[in-house]
Coordinates of C-alpha atoms in Angstrom, one line a residue:
Chain A
X1 CA -41.2 55.2 62.1
X2 CA -39.9 58.7 62.2
X3 CA -38.3 60.7 59.4
X4 CA -34.9 60.3 61.1
X5 CA -35.3 56.5 61.1
X6 CA -36.1 56.4 57.4
X7 CA -33.1 58.6 56.7
X8 CA -30.9 56.3 58.8
X9 CA -32.2 53.3 56.9
X10 CA -31.6 55.0 53.6
X11 CA -28.1 55.9 54.4
X12 CA -27.4 52.3 55.5
X13 CA -28.8 51.1 52.2
X14 CA -26.8 53.7 50.3
X15 CA -23.6 52.5 52.1
X16 CA -24.4 48.9 51.3
X17 CA -25.0 49.8 47.6
X18 CA -21.8 51.9 47.4
X19 CA -19.7 49.2 48.9
X20 CA -21.3 46.5 46.8
X21 CA -20.6 48.6 43.7
X22 CA -17.0 49.6 44.6
X23 CA -15.6 46.7 46.6
X24 CA -15.0 44.2 43.8
X25 CA -13.3 46.7 41.4
X26 CA -11.5 49.1 43.7
X27 CA -8.1 48.0 42.5
X28 CA -8.9 47.9 38.8
X29 CA -10.6 51.3 38.9
X30 CA -7.7 52.9 40.9
X31 CA -5.3 51.6 38.2
X32 CA -7.4 52.9 35.4
X33 CA -7.6 56.3 37.1
X34 CA -3.8 56.3 37.6
X35 CA -3.2 55.5 33.9
X36 CA -5.4 58.4 32.9
X37 CA -3.5 60.7 35.3
X38 CA -0.2 59.5 33.9
X39 CA -1.3 60.4 30.4
X40 CA -2.3 63.8 31.6
X41 CA 1.1 64.2 33.3
X42 CA 2.8 63.3 30.0
X43 CA 0.8 66.0 28.2
X44 CA 1.8 68.6 30.7
X45 CA 5.5 67.8 30.7
X46 CA 5.7 66.8 27.0
X47 CA 7.4 70.0 25.8
X48 CA 10.3 69.4 28.2
X49 CA 10.8 66.0 26.6
X50 CA 10.9 67.4 23.1
X51 CA 7.3 66.5 22.2
X52 CA 5.7 69.6 20.8
X53 CA 2.5 70.5 22.6
X54 CA 0.5 73.4 21.2
X55 CA -1.2 74.0 24.5
X56 CA 2.0 74.5 26.5
X57 CA 1.1 78.1 27.3
X58 CA -1.8 76.8 29.3
X59 CA -0.4 73.6 30.7
X60 CA 2.6 75.5 32.0
X61 CA 0.3 76.9 34.7
X62 CA -0.6 73.4 35.9
X63 CA 3.0 72.3 36.4
X64 CA 3.3 73.5 40.1
X65 CA 0.0 71.8 40.9
X66 CA 1.2 68.5 39.4
X67 CA 4.6 68.7 41.1
X68 CA 3.7 66.6 44.1
X69 CA 2.5 63.8 41.9
X70 CA 5.5 64.1 39.5
X71 CA 7.8 62.3 41.9
X72 CA 5.4 59.3 42.2
X73 CA 5.0 59.2 38.5
X74 CA 8.7 59.1 37.5
X75 CA 9.3 56.4 40.2
X76 CA 6.5 54.4 38.7
X77 CA 7.8 54.9 35.2
X78 CA 11.0 53.1 36.4
X79 CA 13.2 56.2 36.6
X80 CA 15.1 56.8 39.8
X81 CA 15.4 60.5 39.3
X82 CA 13.6 63.2 37.3
X83 CA 14.1 62.4 33.6
X84 CA 14.0 66.1 32.7
X85 CA 17.1 68.3 32.5
X86 CA 16.5 71.6 34.3
X87 CA 13.5 70.2 36.2
X88 CA 14.9 68.7 39.3
X89 CA 12.7 66.6 41.5
X90 CA 14.7 64.5 43.9
Chain B
X1 CA -43.6 14.8 46.5
X2 CA -44.3 18.4 47.2
X3 CA -41.3 20.6 46.3
X4 CA -41.5 22.3 49.6
X5 CA -40.2 19.2 51.4
X6 CA -36.8 19.1 49.7
X7 CA -36.6 22.9 49.8
X8 CA -37.0 22.8 53.6
X9 CA -34.8 19.8 54.1
X10 CA -32.1 21.4 52.0
X11 CA -32.2 24.8 53.7
X12 CA -32.2 23.2 57.1
X13 CA -29.2 21.0 56.3
X14 CA -27.2 23.9 54.9
X15 CA -28.1 25.9 58.0
X16 CA -27.0 23.0 60.3
X17 CA -23.8 22.8 58.2
X18 CA -23.1 26.4 58.9
X19 CA -23.9 26.4 62.6
X20 CA -22.2 23.1 63.5
X21 CA -19.8 21.8 60.9
X22 CA -18.3 25.2 59.9
X23 CA -17.9 26.1 63.6
X24 CA -16.0 22.9 64.2
X25 CA -13.8 23.5 61.2
X26 CA -13.2 27.1 62.3
X27 CA -12.3 26.2 65.8
X28 CA -10.5 22.9 65.6
X29 CA -9.0 22.7 62.1
X30 CA -8.3 26.2 60.7
X31 CA -8.2 27.5 64.3
X32 CA -9.2 31.0 63.5
X33 CA -7.9 33.7 65.7
X34 CA -10.0 36.9 66.3
X35 CA -6.8 38.8 67.2
X36 CA -4.8 37.8 64.2
X37 CA -3.9 40.9 62.1
X38 CA -5.4 40.2 58.7
X39 CA -3.8 41.5 55.5
X40 CA -6.6 44.0 55.1
X41 CA -5.1 45.8 58.2
X42 CA -1.4 44.7 58.0
X43 CA -1.1 45.7 54.3
X44 CA -3.8 48.3 54.1
X45 CA -3.6 50.5 51.0
X46 CA -7.3 51.3 50.7
X47 CA -7.3 49.9 47.2
X48 CA -6.8 46.1 47.2
X49 CA -6.3 45.7 50.9
X50 CA -9.1 47.3 52.9
X51 CA -11.0 46.0 56.0
X52 CA -14.7 45.5 55.0
X53 CA -17.8 44.9 56.9
X54 CA -18.5 41.2 56.8
X55 CA -22.1 41.4 55.5
X56 CA -20.9 43.6 52.6
X57 CA -18.0 41.2 52.0
X58 CA -20.3 38.2 52.0
X59 CA -22.6 40.0 49.5
X60 CA -19.7 40.7 47.2
X61 CA -18.2 37.2 47.6
X62 CA -21.6 35.5 47.0
X63 CA -22.4 37.5 43.9
X64 CA -18.9 36.9 42.5
X65 CA -19.2 33.2 42.8
X66 CA -22.8 32.6 41.9
X67 CA -23.5 32.8 38.2
X68 CA -25.0 30.8 35.4
X69 CA -23.0 27.6 36.3
X70 CA -25.1 26.6 39.3
X71 CA -28.1 26.9 37.1
X72 CA -26.8 25.0 34.0
X73 CA -25.2 22.1 36.0
X74 CA -28.2 21.0 38.0
X75 CA -30.5 21.6 34.9
X76 CA -28.5 18.9 33.1
X77 CA -27.9 16.5 36.0
X78 CA -31.5 16.1 37.0
X79 CA -31.7 13.6 34.1
X80 CA -30.5 10.9 36.6
X81 CA -33.4 11.8 38.9
X82 CA -33.7 14.7 41.3
X83 CA -32.5 12.9 44.4
X84 CA -28.9 12.3 43.3
X85 CA -28.5 15.9 42.3
X86 CA -30.1 17.0 45.6
X87 CA -27.8 14.9 47.7
X88 CA -24.6 16.0 45.8
X89 CA -25.6 19.7 45.9
X90 CA -26.5 19.7 49.6
X91 CA -23.8 17.3 50.8
X92 CA -21.3 19.0 48.5
X93 CA -22.2 22.4 49.8
X94 CA -22.0 21.3 53.5
X95 CA -18.8 19.2 53.5
X96 CA -16.9 20.2 50.3
X97 CA -17.6 23.6 49.0
X98 CA -17.9 25.3 52.4
X99 CA -14.6 23.9 53.6
X100 CA -13.0 24.7 50.3
X101 CA -14.1 28.3 49.9
X102 CA -13.6 29.1 53.6
X103 CA -10.2 27.3 53.6
X104 CA -9.0 29.3 50.5
X105 CA -9.8 32.5 52.4
X106 CA -8.0 31.3 55.5
X107 CA -4.9 30.1 53.6
X108 CA -4.7 33.4 51.8
X109 CA -5.2 35.5 54.9
X110 CA -2.4 33.5 56.6
X111 CA -0.1 34.3 53.7
X112 CA -0.3 38.0 53.1
X113 CA -3.4 37.8 51.1
X114 CA -1.7 36.0 48.2
X115 CA -3.7 34.0 45.7
X116 CA -4.0 30.2 45.9
X117 CA -2.1 29.9 42.6
X118 CA 0.9 31.7 43.9
X119 CA 0.7 29.9 47.3
X120 CA 0.8 26.6 45.5
X121 CA 4.4 27.4 44.4
X122 CA 5.5 27.9 48.0
X123 CA 3.4 25.3 49.8
X124 CA 3.5 22.5 47.4
X125 CA 6.0 22.9 44.5
X126 CA 6.8 24.9 41.5
X127 CA 5.6 22.1 39.3
X128 CA 2.2 22.3 41.0
X129 CA 2.1 26.0 40.4
X130 CA 2.7 25.5 36.7
X131 CA 0.0 22.9 36.7
X132 CA -2.4 25.4 38.4
X133 CA -1.8 28.0 35.7
X134 CA -2.4 25.5 32.9
X135 CA -5.6 24.3 34.5
X136 CA -6.8 27.9 34.9
X137 CA -6.1 28.6 31.2
X138 CA -8.2 25.6 30.1
X139 CA -10.9 26.5 32.5
X140 CA -11.2 30.0 31.1
X141 CA -11.2 28.8 27.5
X142 CA -14.0 26.4 28.3
X143 CA -15.9 29.0 30.3
X144 CA -16.1 31.3 27.3
X145 CA -17.1 28.6 24.9
X146 CA -19.6 27.0 27.1
X147 CA -21.3 30.2 28.1
X148 CA -21.5 31.5 24.6
X149 CA -23.3 28.3 23.6
X150 CA -25.5 28.6 26.7
X151 CA -26.5 32.2 26.0
X152 CA -27.2 31.5 22.3
X153 CA -29.5 28.6 23.4
X154 CA -31.3 30.9 25.8
X155 CA -31.8 33.6 23.1
X156 CA -33.1 31.0 20.6
X157 CA -35.4 29.4 23.2
X158 CA -36.7 32.6 24.8
X159 CA -36.6 35.3 22.0
X160 CA -38.3 37.8 24.4
X161 CA -35.1 38.0 26.5
X162 CA -33.1 39.5 23.6
X163 CA -34.2 43.1 24.0
X164 CA -33.9 43.2 27.8
X165 CA -30.5 41.5 27.9
X166 CA -28.9 43.9 25.5
X167 CA -30.7 46.9 27.1
X168 CA -29.2 45.8 30.4
X169 CA -25.8 46.5 28.9
X170 CA -26.9 50.0 27.9
X171 CA -28.3 50.6 31.4
X172 CA -25.0 49.4 32.9
X173 CA -23.0 51.8 30.7
X174 CA -25.1 54.7 31.7
X175 CA -24.8 53.8 35.4
X176 CA -21.0 53.4 35.0
X177 CA -20.7 56.9 33.4
X178 CA -23.0 58.5 36.0
X179 CA -21.1 57.1 38.9
X180 CA -17.5 57.2 37.7
X181 CA -17.5 60.4 35.5
X182 CA -20.2 62.4 37.2
X183 CA -19.9 61.2 40.8
X184 CA -23.6 60.7 41.2
X185 CA -24.4 58.9 44.5
X186 CA -25.3 55.3 43.8
X187 CA -28.8 54.8 45.3
X188 CA -30.9 56.6 42.7
X189 CA -29.2 55.2 39.6
X190 CA -29.7 51.8 41.2
X191 CA -33.4 52.2 41.8
X192 CA -34.1 53.9 38.4
X193 CA -31.9 51.4 36.6
X194 CA -33.6 48.4 38.1
X195 CA -37.1 49.9 37.3
X196 CA -36.0 50.5 33.7
X197 CA -34.7 46.9 33.5
X198 CA -38.1 45.5 34.6
X199 CA -40.0 47.7 32.3
X200 CA -37.8 46.6 29.4
X201 CA -38.5 43.0 30.4
X202 CA -42.1 43.7 29.8
X203 CA -41.3 45.3 26.5
X204 CA -39.2 42.3 25.5
X205 CA -42.1 40.1 26.3
X206 CA -44.2 42.0 23.8
X207 CA -41.5 42.3 21.1
X208 CA -39.5 39.0 20.9
X209 CA -36.5 39.1 18.5
X210 CA -35.4 36.1 16.5
X211 CA -32.5 36.0 14.1
X212 CA -33.1 34.7 10.6
X213 CA -33.1 30.9 10.4
X214 CA -29.9 30.7 8.3
X215 CA -27.4 33.3 7.3
X216 CA -24.5 32.0 5.1
X217 CA -25.3 28.5 6.2
X218 CA -25.3 29.3 9.9
X219 CA -28.3 28.6 12.0
X220 CA -29.7 31.1 14.6
X221 CA -27.7 29.6 17.5
X222 CA -24.3 29.9 15.8
X223 CA -25.1 33.4 14.6
X224 CA -25.7 34.4 18.2
X225 CA -22.4 32.7 19.2
X226 CA -20.6 34.9 16.7
X227 CA -22.4 38.1 17.8
X228 CA -21.6 37.2 21.5
X229 CA -17.9 36.8 20.8
X230 CA -17.9 40.1 18.9
X231 CA -19.5 41.6 21.9
X232 CA -17.1 39.9 24.3
X233 CA -14.1 41.2 22.3
X234 CA -15.3 44.8 22.5
X235 CA -16.5 44.5 26.2
X236 CA -13.2 43.0 27.4
X237 CA -11.3 45.9 25.9
X238 CA -13.5 48.6 27.5
X239 CA -12.4 50.1 30.8
X240 CA -13.7 48.1 33.8
X241 CA -15.7 51.0 35.2
X242 CA -17.6 51.5 32.0
X243 CA -19.2 48.1 31.7
X244 CA -17.9 45.3 33.8
X245 CA -18.3 47.0 37.2
X246 CA -21.9 48.3 36.8
X247 CA -22.9 45.1 35.1
X248 CA -21.7 43.0 37.9
X249 CA -23.6 45.2 40.3
X250 CA -26.8 44.9 38.3
X251 CA -26.4 41.2 38.2
X252 CA -26.0 41.1 42.0
X253 CA -29.4 42.8 42.3
X254 CA -30.9 40.5 39.7
X255 CA -29.6 37.5 41.6
X256 CA -31.1 38.5 44.9
X257 CA -34.5 39.4 43.3
X258 CA -34.5 36.1 41.3
X259 CA -33.6 33.9 44.2
X260 CA -36.2 35.5 46.4
X261 CA -38.8 35.2 43.8
X262 CA -38.1 31.6 43.1
X263 CA -37.9 30.4 46.7
X264 CA -41.0 32.5 47.5
X265 CA -42.9 31.0 44.6
X266 CA -41.9 27.5 45.7
X267 CA -43.2 28.1 49.2
X268 CA -46.5 29.7 48.0
X269 CA -47.3 27.5 45.0
X270 CA -45.8 24.3 46.5
X271 CA -45.8 22.4 43.2
X272 CA -45.5 18.6 43.0
X273 CA -42.2 17.2 41.8
X274 CA -43.0 15.3 38.6
X275 CA -39.5 14.1 37.9
X276 CA -38.6 10.7 39.2
X277 CA -36.6 10.5 42.4
X278 CA -34.1 8.1 40.7
X279 CA -34.5 7.9 37.0
X280 CA -34.3 4.2 36.2
X281 CA -35.3 4.8 32.6
X282 CA -32.6 7.2 31.4
X283 CA -32.5 8.0 27.7
X284 CA -30.0 6.1 25.5
X285 CA -26.5 7.6 25.5
X286 CA -26.8 9.0 29.0
X287 CA -23.4 8.5 30.7
X288 CA -23.3 6.7 34.1
X289 CA -24.2 8.7 37.2
X290 CA -20.9 7.9 38.8
X291 CA -18.6 9.7 38.0
X292 CA -20.4 12.1 35.6
X293 CA -22.8 13.6 38.2
X294 CA -19.9 15.0 40.2
X295 CA -18.5 16.9 37.2
X296 CA -21.8 17.9 35.7
X297 CA -22.7 19.8 38.9
X298 CA -19.5 21.6 39.8
X299 CA -20.6 25.1 40.8
X300 CA -23.4 24.6 43.4
X301 CA -21.6 21.7 45.0
X302 CA -17.9 22.3 44.7
X303 CA -16.1 24.6 42.3
X304 CA -12.4 25.4 42.0
X305 CA -13.2 28.8 40.6
X306 CA -14.4 29.9 44.0
X307 CA -10.8 29.4 45.3
X308 CA -9.7 32.1 42.9
X309 CA -12.3 34.6 44.1
X310 CA -11.7 33.7 47.8
X311 CA -8.0 34.1 47.6
X312 CA -7.9 36.8 45.0
X313 CA -10.1 39.6 46.3
X314 CA -12.1 38.4 49.4
X315 CA -9.1 37.5 51.6
X316 CA -7.6 41.0 51.0
X317 CA -10.7 42.7 52.5
X318 CA -11.3 40.5 55.5
X319 CA -11.6 42.6 58.6
X320 CA -11.2 39.8 61.2
X321 CA -9.9 36.3 60.6
X322 CA -13.0 34.8 62.2
X323 CA -15.2 36.5 59.5
X324 CA -13.8 34.0 57.1
X325 CA -16.3 31.4 58.3
X326 CA -19.3 33.8 57.7
X327 CA -18.1 35.0 54.3
X328 CA -16.6 31.8 52.9
X329 CA -19.0 29.1 54.2
X330 CA -22.2 31.2 53.8
X331 CA -21.0 32.4 50.4
X332 CA -20.9 28.8 49.1
X333 CA -24.1 28.0 50.9
X334 CA -25.8 30.8 49.0
X335 CA -24.7 29.2 45.8
X336 CA -25.8 25.8 46.9
X337 CA -29.3 27.3 47.5
X338 CA -29.3 28.7 43.9
X339 CA -28.5 25.1 42.7
X340 CA -31.2 23.8 44.9
X341 CA -33.9 26.1 43.6
X342 CA -32.8 25.1 40.0
X343 CA -33.2 21.4 40.9
X344 CA -36.7 22.2 42.1
X345 CA -37.5 24.3 39.0
X346 CA -36.5 21.6 36.6
X347 CA -38.1 18.8 38.5
X348 CA -41.4 20.4 39.7
X349 CA -42.0 23.0 37.0
X350 CA -43.5 20.6 34.5
X351 CA -47.1 19.5 34.3
X352 CA -46.5 15.8 34.1
X353 CA -43.9 13.1 34.1
X354 CA -44.5 12.7 30.3
X355 CA -43.7 16.4 29.7
X356 CA -40.6 16.1 31.8
X357 CA -39.4 13.0 29.9
X358 CA -39.9 14.8 26.6
X359 CA -37.7 17.6 27.9
X360 CA -35.1 15.2 29.2
X361 CA -35.0 13.1 26.1
X362 CA -31.2 13.3 25.6
X363 CA -28.3 14.0 27.9
X364 CA -26.7 17.4 27.7
X365 CA -29.5 19.0 25.7
X366 CA -31.0 20.8 28.7
X367 CA -29.7 24.0 30.4
X368 CA -30.9 27.6 30.8
X369 CA -34.0 27.1 28.7
X370 CA -35.1 24.2 30.9
X371 CA -34.6 26.2 34.0
X372 CA -36.5 29.1 32.5
X373 CA -39.4 26.8 31.4
X374 CA -39.7 25.1 34.8
X375 CA -38.9 28.1 36.9
X376 CA -41.4 30.4 35.1
X377 CA -44.2 27.9 35.6
X378 CA -43.5 27.9 39.4
X379 CA -43.2 31.7 39.6
X380 CA -46.4 32.2 37.7
X381 CA -48.2 29.7 40.0
X382 CA -46.9 31.3 43.1
X383 CA -47.0 35.0 42.2
X384 CA -49.3 37.3 40.2
X385 CA -46.7 37.4 37.4
X386 CA -47.6 35.9 34.0
X387 CA -45.7 32.8 32.8
X388 CA -44.3 34.7 29.8
X389 CA -43.1 37.6 32.0
X390 CA -41.5 35.2 34.5
X391 CA -39.8 33.3 31.7
X392 CA -38.3 36.5 30.2
X393 CA -37.2 37.6 33.7
X394 CA -35.5 34.3 34.5
X395 CA -33.9 34.1 31.0
X396 CA -32.5 37.6 31.3
X397 CA -31.1 36.8 34.7
X398 CA -29.3 33.7 33.5
X399 CA -28.1 35.4 30.3
X400 CA -26.7 38.3 32.3
X401 CA -24.8 36.0 34.6
X402 CA -23.4 34.0 31.7
X403 CA -22.6 37.2 29.7
X404 CA -20.6 38.8 32.6
X405 CA -18.6 35.6 33.1
X406 CA -17.9 35.5 29.4
X407 CA -16.5 39.0 29.1
X408 CA -14.6 38.7 32.3
X409 CA -13.2 35.4 31.0
X410 CA -12.0 36.9 27.7
X411 CA -10.4 39.7 29.7
X412 CA -8.5 37.3 32.0
X413 CA -7.6 35.2 29.0
X414 CA -6.1 38.3 27.4
X415 CA -4.0 39.0 30.5
X416 CA -2.6 35.5 30.4
X417 CA -1.7 35.7 26.7
X418 CA -0.1 39.1 27.2
X419 CA 1.9 37.6 30.2
X420 CA 3.1 34.8 28.0
X421 CA 4.2 37.4 25.4
X422 CA 6.3 39.0 28.1
X423 CA 7.7 35.8 29.6
X424 CA 8.6 34.3 26.2
X425 CA 9.6 37.6 24.6
X426 CA 7.0 37.6 21.8
X427 CA 6.2 41.3 21.4
X428 CA 3.2 40.6 19.1
X429 CA 1.3 38.8 21.9
X430 CA 1.9 41.7 24.3
X431 CA -0.4 43.9 22.2
X432 CA -3.8 44.0 23.9
X433 CA -5.8 43.8 20.7
X434 CA -3.8 40.9 19.3
X435 CA -4.0 39.0 22.6
X436 CA -7.7 39.6 22.7
X437 CA -8.2 38.3 19.2
X438 CA -6.1 35.3 19.9
X439 CA -8.1 34.5 23.0
X440 CA -11.4 35.0 21.2
X441 CA -10.3 32.9 18.2
X442 CA -9.4 30.0 20.5
X443 CA -12.7 30.1 22.4
X444 CA -14.7 30.5 19.2
X445 CA -13.0 27.5 17.6
X446 CA -13.8 25.5 20.7
X447 CA -17.5 26.7 20.8
X448 CA -17.9 25.6 17.1
X449 CA -15.8 22.5 17.6
X450 CA -18.2 21.5 20.4
X451 CA -21.0 21.3 17.9
X452 CA -22.1 24.9 17.9
X453 CA -21.9 25.2 14.1
X454 CA -24.9 23.1 13.5
X455 CA -26.6 24.5 16.6
X456 CA -27.2 20.9 17.6
X457 CA -24.2 20.5 19.9
X458 CA -26.2 21.2 23.1
X459 CA -24.0 21.3 26.1
X460 CA -21.6 18.5 25.1
X461 CA -18.7 20.5 26.4
X462 CA -20.3 21.0 29.8
X463 CA -19.0 18.0 31.7
X464 CA -15.4 18.8 30.4
X465 CA -15.8 22.2 31.9
X466 CA -16.9 20.7 35.2
X467 CA -14.0 18.3 35.2
X468 CA -11.5 21.1 34.8
X469 CA -13.2 23.1 37.5
X470 CA -13.0 20.1 39.9
X471 CA -9.3 19.6 39.2
X472 CA -8.7 23.2 40.2
X473 CA -10.7 22.5 43.4
X474 CA -8.6 19.4 44.0
X475 CA -5.4 21.6 43.7
X476 CA -6.8 24.1 46.2
X477 CA -7.7 21.4 48.6
X478 CA -4.2 20.0 48.2
X479 CA -2.7 23.3 49.2
X480 CA -5.0 23.3 52.3
X481 CA -4.2 19.7 53.2
X482 CA -0.5 20.3 52.9
X483 CA -0.8 23.4 55.1
X484 CA -2.6 21.5 57.7
X485 CA -0.1 18.7 57.7
X486 CA 2.7 21.2 58.2
X487 CA 0.8 22.7 61.1
X488 CA 0.3 19.1 62.5
X489 CA -3.5 19.4 62.5
X490 CA -6.1 16.9 61.3
X491 CA -6.2 17.0 57.5
X492 CA -8.9 14.5 56.8
X493 CA -11.6 17.1 56.3
X494 CA -9.8 18.6 53.3
X495 CA -8.1 15.4 52.2
X496 CA -11.2 13.3 51.7
X497 CA -12.9 16.0 49.5
X498 CA -9.6 16.3 47.6
X499 CA -9.3 12.6 46.9
X500 CA -12.9 12.3 46.0
X501 CA -13.1 15.1 43.5
X502 CA -9.7 14.4 41.9
X503 CA -10.7 10.7 41.6
X504 CA -14.1 11.5 40.1
X505 CA -12.6 14.0 37.7
X506 CA -10.1 11.5 36.5
X507 CA -12.7 8.8 36.0
X508 CA -15.1 11.2 34.3
X509 CA -12.3 12.4 31.9
X510 CA -11.5 8.8 31.0
X511 CA -15.1 7.9 30.4
X512 CA -15.6 11.0 28.3
X513 CA -12.6 10.2 26.1
X514 CA -14.4 7.0 25.0
X515 CA -17.7 8.7 24.6
X516 CA -16.4 11.6 22.6
X517 CA -14.4 9.2 20.3
X518 CA -17.7 7.4 19.6
X519 CA -19.5 10.6 18.9
X520 CA -16.6 11.8 16.6
X521 CA -16.1 15.1 18.5
X522 CA -12.3 15.1 18.0
X523 CA -11.8 18.7 19.1
X524 CA -13.3 17.9 22.5
X525 CA -11.5 14.6 22.6
X526 CA -8.2 16.4 22.2
X527 CA -9.1 18.7 25.1
X528 CA -10.2 15.8 27.2
X529 CA -6.9 14.1 26.5
X530 CA -5.0 17.1 27.9
X531 CA -7.3 17.1 30.9
X532 CA -6.5 13.5 31.6
X533 CA -2.8 14.3 31.5
X534 CA -3.4 17.2 33.8
X535 CA -5.4 15.0 36.2
X536 CA -2.6 12.4 36.3
X537 CA -0.1 15.1 37.2
X538 CA -2.4 16.6 39.8
X539 CA -2.7 13.1 41.4
X540 CA 1.0 12.4 41.3
X541 CA 1.9 15.8 42.6
X542 CA -0.6 15.5 45.4
X543 CA 0.7 12.1 46.4
X544 CA 4.3 13.2 46.3
X545 CA 3.8 16.5 48.2
X546 CA 1.7 14.8 50.8
X547 CA 4.1 12.0 51.6
X548 CA 7.0 14.4 51.7
X549 CA 5.3 16.8 54.1
X550 CA 3.9 14.0 56.2
X551 CA 7.4 12.5 56.6
X552 CA 8.9 15.9 57.4
X553 CA 6.1 16.6 60.0
X554 CA 6.5 13.2 61.6
X555 CA 10.3 13.5 61.8
X556 CA 10.3 16.9 63.4

């Protein structure tokens, strides 16, 4: 058995293990991740909703980065359009 | 008789079932189509719906359905002799469980990957759907109570398993953090985690832990039950990735190692079966074989719970419709083999008939400890491992299975209670913590009501759990039969198992009502009463739906 064969076997094993680990909980983990992201989103836009956030100076920088996900987030939260005045989305 | 004989016959029959019977069912009855676009492709979202390699999917399906139940059931049922249990496990796997699990996947794949519960509403009726939800609620409640009692029995009987079983939880949490938070590739944590686990099994063997005999009037067993429910409460509130996911994974590895070890040892040591083939001299108070055998062994022969897994997650990941046969039928075959090896362990793992009879002195008092006792003897005879080490290993394996089912059960129970809170507009119940406490309180009351308080209750609740499980299987088979009638195909292959299990469950429930009344277990009697009512409704609903659809199909 060459080194390449061993490597191939290991990568197959690793694939099996990864799938065995992830497959049953893919949905649950994705939802958990999304909930965490939503909380983060809330922190970033909290000042606009009147919730004081001492770190606004820093989180302001993140707003453009989060913009793409903002649309999905407000849709998911049950709001047809952006809930923030002066911050249009769609 | 040498244990190798039933082992070989069992494996051969299950293999024949896969190669011939499941092929027939796949081609003629379910008529699987390799070109059909499965939900994994049609509704692909890479989260719930994702086409998966069939070997991987089989592994995931098998480890999800195989747990402590196919160990406990046969360990109790061998009291009637090993042959009846053997026939029901092998026959049930071949003709009942395989068709049921495989069918549940097929039904779900043909209906956008929906769960059997939600399908029942469309295919049968809304009443049947409500019935389905109630049966599931009862099943979950009993699962938690029964497994808490089973684990506490195992901890008391095998004190060396205490440290490894709890360490496994810590190992799981570390693996969970490494993989989810740090993105470490999975292979190394798996290998190192498994090694740690086996080293700790050795440590546990040297340092057994026993709880004090009584604390505030509670024996060691009930103390464990309380500790386990505290654990389940906390565990069910933790994020899935932190504990549940890595623990399931570790259990899967344990299952494969344990199964390999046991079958390997049976073939090497080839012990003699000391238990009688038919036990003509059953202890006083043992219920009759018919109908109780068919509810005592549920998982391992036929289990409604599998339908939930088949239609809940497996069907959403099926790459080709024809894979359903491989995944579903072989998944239940794997569980049948776990039940088979348990039968061999509890009937060939004892030195003499006398020793076996001492162990099986009363119905319902055997379970995980019996499996551990018999299994460890066989493993130590067939491998270089010591009996003590093998006992700890098997006990840890069974405890981990039961523990995972328990915290998953509490979690599901919480979701149901929260949903009720939403439906009936009771805001208090919508709170996760309150819903969890309500779920745990109900299960705890049941565990203690079942005789856990004195620590003497044994597994009195087990047959009730099996009865509920079989009712659920009956409902799934009903959905399959009605679907087949609508498609104008032969329905006898799902109909006969349906009539059989529903009938047996009903008879078993009636018998237990009388038995529990005599024993004065009024909590269990109340539950049994509800089960009887549910069984009557399942039978009526089945009859009505069936005649209705048959007439409609004949008329068109």
